[in-house]
Short mmCIF file of N, CA, C and O in Angstrom, two decimals:
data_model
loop_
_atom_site.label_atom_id
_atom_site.label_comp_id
_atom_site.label_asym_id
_atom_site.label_seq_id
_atom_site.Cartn_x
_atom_site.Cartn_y
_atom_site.Cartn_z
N UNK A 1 78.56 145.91 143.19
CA UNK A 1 79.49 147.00 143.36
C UNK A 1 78.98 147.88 144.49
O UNK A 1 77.84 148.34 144.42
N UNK A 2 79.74 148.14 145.48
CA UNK A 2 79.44 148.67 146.61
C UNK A 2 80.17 150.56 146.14
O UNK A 2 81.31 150.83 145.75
N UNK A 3 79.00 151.53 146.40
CA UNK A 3 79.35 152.96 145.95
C UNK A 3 79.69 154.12 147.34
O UNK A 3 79.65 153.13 148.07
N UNK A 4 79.87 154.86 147.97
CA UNK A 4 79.90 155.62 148.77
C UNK A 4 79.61 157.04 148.16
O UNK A 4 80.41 157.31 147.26
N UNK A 5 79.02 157.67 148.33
CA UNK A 5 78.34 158.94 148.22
C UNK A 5 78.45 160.18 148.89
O UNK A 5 77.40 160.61 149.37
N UNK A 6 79.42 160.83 149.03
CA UNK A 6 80.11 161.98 149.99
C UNK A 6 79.23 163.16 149.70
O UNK A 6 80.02 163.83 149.03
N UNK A 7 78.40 163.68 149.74
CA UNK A 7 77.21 164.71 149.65
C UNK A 7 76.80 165.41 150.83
O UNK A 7 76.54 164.78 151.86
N UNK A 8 76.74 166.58 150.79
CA UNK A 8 76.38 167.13 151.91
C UNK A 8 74.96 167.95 151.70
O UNK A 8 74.55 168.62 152.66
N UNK A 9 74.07 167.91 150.29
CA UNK A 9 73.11 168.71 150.31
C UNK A 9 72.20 167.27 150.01
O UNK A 9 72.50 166.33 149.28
N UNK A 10 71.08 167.46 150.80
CA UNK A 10 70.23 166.35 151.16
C UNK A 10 69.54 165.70 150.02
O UNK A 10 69.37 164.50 149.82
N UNK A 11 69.20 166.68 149.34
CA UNK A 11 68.21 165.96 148.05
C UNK A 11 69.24 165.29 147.03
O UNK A 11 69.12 164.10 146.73
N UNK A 12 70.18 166.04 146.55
CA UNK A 12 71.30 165.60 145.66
C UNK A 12 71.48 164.42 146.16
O UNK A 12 71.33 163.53 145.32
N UNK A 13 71.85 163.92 147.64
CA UNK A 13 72.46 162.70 148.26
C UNK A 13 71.67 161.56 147.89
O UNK A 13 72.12 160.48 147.52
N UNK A 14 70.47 161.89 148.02
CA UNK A 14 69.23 161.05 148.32
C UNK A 14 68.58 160.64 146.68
O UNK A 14 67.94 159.60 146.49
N UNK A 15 68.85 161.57 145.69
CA UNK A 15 68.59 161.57 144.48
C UNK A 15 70.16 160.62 144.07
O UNK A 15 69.92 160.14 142.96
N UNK A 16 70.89 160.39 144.28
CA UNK A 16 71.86 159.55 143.62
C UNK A 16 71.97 158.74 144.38
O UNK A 16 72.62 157.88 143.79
N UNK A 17 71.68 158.22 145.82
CA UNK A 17 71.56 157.20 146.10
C UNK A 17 69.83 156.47 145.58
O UNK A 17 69.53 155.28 145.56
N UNK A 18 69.14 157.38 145.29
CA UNK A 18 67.89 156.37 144.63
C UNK A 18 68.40 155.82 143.30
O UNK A 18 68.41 154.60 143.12
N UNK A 19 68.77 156.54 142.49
CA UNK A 19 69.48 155.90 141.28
C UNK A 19 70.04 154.83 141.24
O UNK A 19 69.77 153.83 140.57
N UNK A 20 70.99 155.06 142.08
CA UNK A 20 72.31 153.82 142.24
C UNK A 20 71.36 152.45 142.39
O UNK A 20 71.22 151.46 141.68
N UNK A 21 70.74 152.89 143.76
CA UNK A 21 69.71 151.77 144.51
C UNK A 21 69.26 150.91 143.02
O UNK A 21 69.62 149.77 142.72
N UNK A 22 68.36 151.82 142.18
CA UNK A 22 67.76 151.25 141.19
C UNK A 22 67.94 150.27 140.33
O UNK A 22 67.19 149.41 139.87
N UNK A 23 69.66 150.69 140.11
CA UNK A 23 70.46 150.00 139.02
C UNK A 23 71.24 148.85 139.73
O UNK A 23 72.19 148.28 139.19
N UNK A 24 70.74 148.54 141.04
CA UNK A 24 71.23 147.81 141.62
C UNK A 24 72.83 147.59 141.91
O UNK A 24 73.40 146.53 141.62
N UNK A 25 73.50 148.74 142.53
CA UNK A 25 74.12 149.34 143.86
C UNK A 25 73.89 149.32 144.73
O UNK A 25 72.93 149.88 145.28
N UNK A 26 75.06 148.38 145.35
CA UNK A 26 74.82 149.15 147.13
C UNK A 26 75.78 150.54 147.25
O UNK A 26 76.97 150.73 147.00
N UNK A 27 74.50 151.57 147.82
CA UNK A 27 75.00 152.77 148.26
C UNK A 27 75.25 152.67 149.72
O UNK A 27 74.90 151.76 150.48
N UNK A 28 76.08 153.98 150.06
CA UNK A 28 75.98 154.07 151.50
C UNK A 28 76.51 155.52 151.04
O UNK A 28 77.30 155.69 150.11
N UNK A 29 75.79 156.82 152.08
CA UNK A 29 75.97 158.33 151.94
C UNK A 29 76.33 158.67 153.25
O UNK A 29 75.96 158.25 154.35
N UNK A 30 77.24 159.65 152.86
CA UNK A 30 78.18 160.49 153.78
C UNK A 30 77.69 161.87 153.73
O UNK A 30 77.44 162.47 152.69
N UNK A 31 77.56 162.43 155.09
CA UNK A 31 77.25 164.04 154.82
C UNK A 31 78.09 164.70 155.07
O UNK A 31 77.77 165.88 154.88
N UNK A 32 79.06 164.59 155.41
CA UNK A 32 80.52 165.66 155.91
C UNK A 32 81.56 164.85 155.61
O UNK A 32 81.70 163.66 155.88
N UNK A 33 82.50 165.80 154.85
CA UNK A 33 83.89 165.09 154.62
C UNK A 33 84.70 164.14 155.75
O UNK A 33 85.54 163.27 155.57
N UNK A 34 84.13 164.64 156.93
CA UNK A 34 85.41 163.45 158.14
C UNK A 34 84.42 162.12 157.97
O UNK A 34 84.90 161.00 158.11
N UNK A 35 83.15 162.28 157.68
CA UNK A 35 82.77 161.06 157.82
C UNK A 35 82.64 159.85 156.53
O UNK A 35 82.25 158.69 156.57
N UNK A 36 83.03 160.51 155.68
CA UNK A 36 83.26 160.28 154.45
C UNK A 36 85.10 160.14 154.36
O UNK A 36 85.56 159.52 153.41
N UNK A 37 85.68 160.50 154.99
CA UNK A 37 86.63 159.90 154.99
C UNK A 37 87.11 158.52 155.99
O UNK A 37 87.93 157.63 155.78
N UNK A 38 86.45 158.74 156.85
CA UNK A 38 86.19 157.66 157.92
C UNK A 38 85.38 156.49 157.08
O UNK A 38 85.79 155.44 157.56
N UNK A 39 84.47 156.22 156.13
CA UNK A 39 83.92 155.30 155.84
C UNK A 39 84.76 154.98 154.56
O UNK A 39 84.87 153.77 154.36
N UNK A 40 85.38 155.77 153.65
CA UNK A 40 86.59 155.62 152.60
C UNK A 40 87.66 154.52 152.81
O UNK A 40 87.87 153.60 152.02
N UNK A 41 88.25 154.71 153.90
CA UNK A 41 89.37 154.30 154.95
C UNK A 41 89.19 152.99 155.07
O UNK A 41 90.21 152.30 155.12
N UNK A 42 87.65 152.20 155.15
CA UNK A 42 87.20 150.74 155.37
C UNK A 42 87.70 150.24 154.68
O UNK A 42 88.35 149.26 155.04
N UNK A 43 87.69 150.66 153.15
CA UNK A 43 88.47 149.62 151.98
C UNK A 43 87.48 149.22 151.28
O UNK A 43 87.71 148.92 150.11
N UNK A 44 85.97 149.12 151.84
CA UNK A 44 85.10 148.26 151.62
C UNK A 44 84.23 148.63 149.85
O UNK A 44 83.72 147.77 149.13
N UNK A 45 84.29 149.56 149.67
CA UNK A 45 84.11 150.78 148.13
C UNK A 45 84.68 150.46 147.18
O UNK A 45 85.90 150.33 147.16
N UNK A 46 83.85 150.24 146.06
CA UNK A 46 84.47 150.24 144.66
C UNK A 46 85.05 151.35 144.10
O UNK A 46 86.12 151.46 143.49
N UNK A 47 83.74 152.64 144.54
CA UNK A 47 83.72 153.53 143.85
C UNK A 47 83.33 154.71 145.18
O UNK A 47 82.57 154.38 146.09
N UNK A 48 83.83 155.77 145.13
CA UNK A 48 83.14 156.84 145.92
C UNK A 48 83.43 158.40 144.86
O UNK A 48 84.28 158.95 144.17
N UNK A 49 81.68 158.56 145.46
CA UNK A 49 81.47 159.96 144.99
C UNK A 49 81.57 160.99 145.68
O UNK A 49 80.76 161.17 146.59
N UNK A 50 82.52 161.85 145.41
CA UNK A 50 82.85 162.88 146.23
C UNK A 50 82.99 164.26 146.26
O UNK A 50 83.82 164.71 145.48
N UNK A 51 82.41 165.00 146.93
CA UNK A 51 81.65 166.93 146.41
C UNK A 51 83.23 167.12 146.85
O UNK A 51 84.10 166.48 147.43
N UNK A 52 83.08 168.24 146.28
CA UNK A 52 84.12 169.20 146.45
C UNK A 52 83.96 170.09 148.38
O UNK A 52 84.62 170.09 149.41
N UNK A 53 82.57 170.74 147.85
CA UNK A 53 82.73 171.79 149.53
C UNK A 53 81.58 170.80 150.16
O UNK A 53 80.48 170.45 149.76
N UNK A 54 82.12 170.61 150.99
CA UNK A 54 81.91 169.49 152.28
C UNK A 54 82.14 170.24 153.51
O UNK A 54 83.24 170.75 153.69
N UNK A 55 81.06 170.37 154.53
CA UNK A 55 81.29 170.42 156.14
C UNK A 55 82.71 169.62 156.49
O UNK A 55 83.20 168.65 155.91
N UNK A 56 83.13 170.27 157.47
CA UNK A 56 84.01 169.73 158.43
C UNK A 56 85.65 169.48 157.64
O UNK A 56 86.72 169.71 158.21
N UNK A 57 85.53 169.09 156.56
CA UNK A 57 86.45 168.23 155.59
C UNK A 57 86.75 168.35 154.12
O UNK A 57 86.69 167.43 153.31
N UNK A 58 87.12 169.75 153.86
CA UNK A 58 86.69 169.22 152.19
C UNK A 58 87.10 168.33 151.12
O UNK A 58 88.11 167.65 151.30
N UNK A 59 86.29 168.22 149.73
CA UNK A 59 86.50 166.95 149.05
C UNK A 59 88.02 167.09 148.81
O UNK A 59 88.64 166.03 148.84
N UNK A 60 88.50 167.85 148.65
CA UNK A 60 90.12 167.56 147.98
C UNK A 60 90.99 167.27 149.12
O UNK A 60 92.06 166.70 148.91
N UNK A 61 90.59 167.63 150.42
CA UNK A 61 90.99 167.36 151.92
C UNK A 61 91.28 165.73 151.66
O UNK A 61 92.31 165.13 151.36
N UNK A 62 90.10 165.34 151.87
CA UNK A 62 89.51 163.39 151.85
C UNK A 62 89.89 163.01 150.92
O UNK A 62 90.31 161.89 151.20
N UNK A 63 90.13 163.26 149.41
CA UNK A 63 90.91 162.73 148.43
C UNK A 63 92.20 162.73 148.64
O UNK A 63 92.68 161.61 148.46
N UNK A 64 93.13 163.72 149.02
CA UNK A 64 94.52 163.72 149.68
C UNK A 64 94.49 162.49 150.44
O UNK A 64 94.95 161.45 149.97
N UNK A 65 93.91 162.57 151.75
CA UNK A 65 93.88 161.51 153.03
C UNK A 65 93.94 160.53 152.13
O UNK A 65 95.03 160.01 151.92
N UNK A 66 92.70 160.05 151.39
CA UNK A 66 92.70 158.50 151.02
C UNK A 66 93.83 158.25 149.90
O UNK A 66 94.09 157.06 149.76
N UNK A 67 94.49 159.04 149.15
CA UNK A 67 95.55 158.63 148.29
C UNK A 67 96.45 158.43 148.96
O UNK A 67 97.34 157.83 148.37
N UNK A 68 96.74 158.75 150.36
CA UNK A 68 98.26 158.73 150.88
C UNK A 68 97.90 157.69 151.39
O UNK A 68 98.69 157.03 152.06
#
């Protein structure tokens, strides 16, 4: 199961992508909502985790985008 990780505060990001890693996930982390919506958009994600206040983009911004 491939996860995406939309986080913009470093340790949080890095602390749930070690997890994931662990339980054997592939992660991949986003630090700003455009780029997290830009990697959403691939298709390639089972699952994405996504903050609410995000640089550039916020989470309910990138949740809109990817539902439409």
């Amino acid at each position: 199961m491939r996860i995406l990780v939309v986080e913009d505060e470093l340790h949080l990001s890095e602390a749930l992508s070690h997890i994931l890693k662990k339980n054997n996930y592939t992660v991949d982390v986003a630090n700003d909502g455009e780029t997290g919506l830009d990697d959403a958009l691939s298709g390639i994600y089972d699952v994405i985790v996504l903050d609410i206040m995000l640089p550039k983009m916020d989470g309910l911004a990138v949740c809109k985008r990817i539902r439409h």
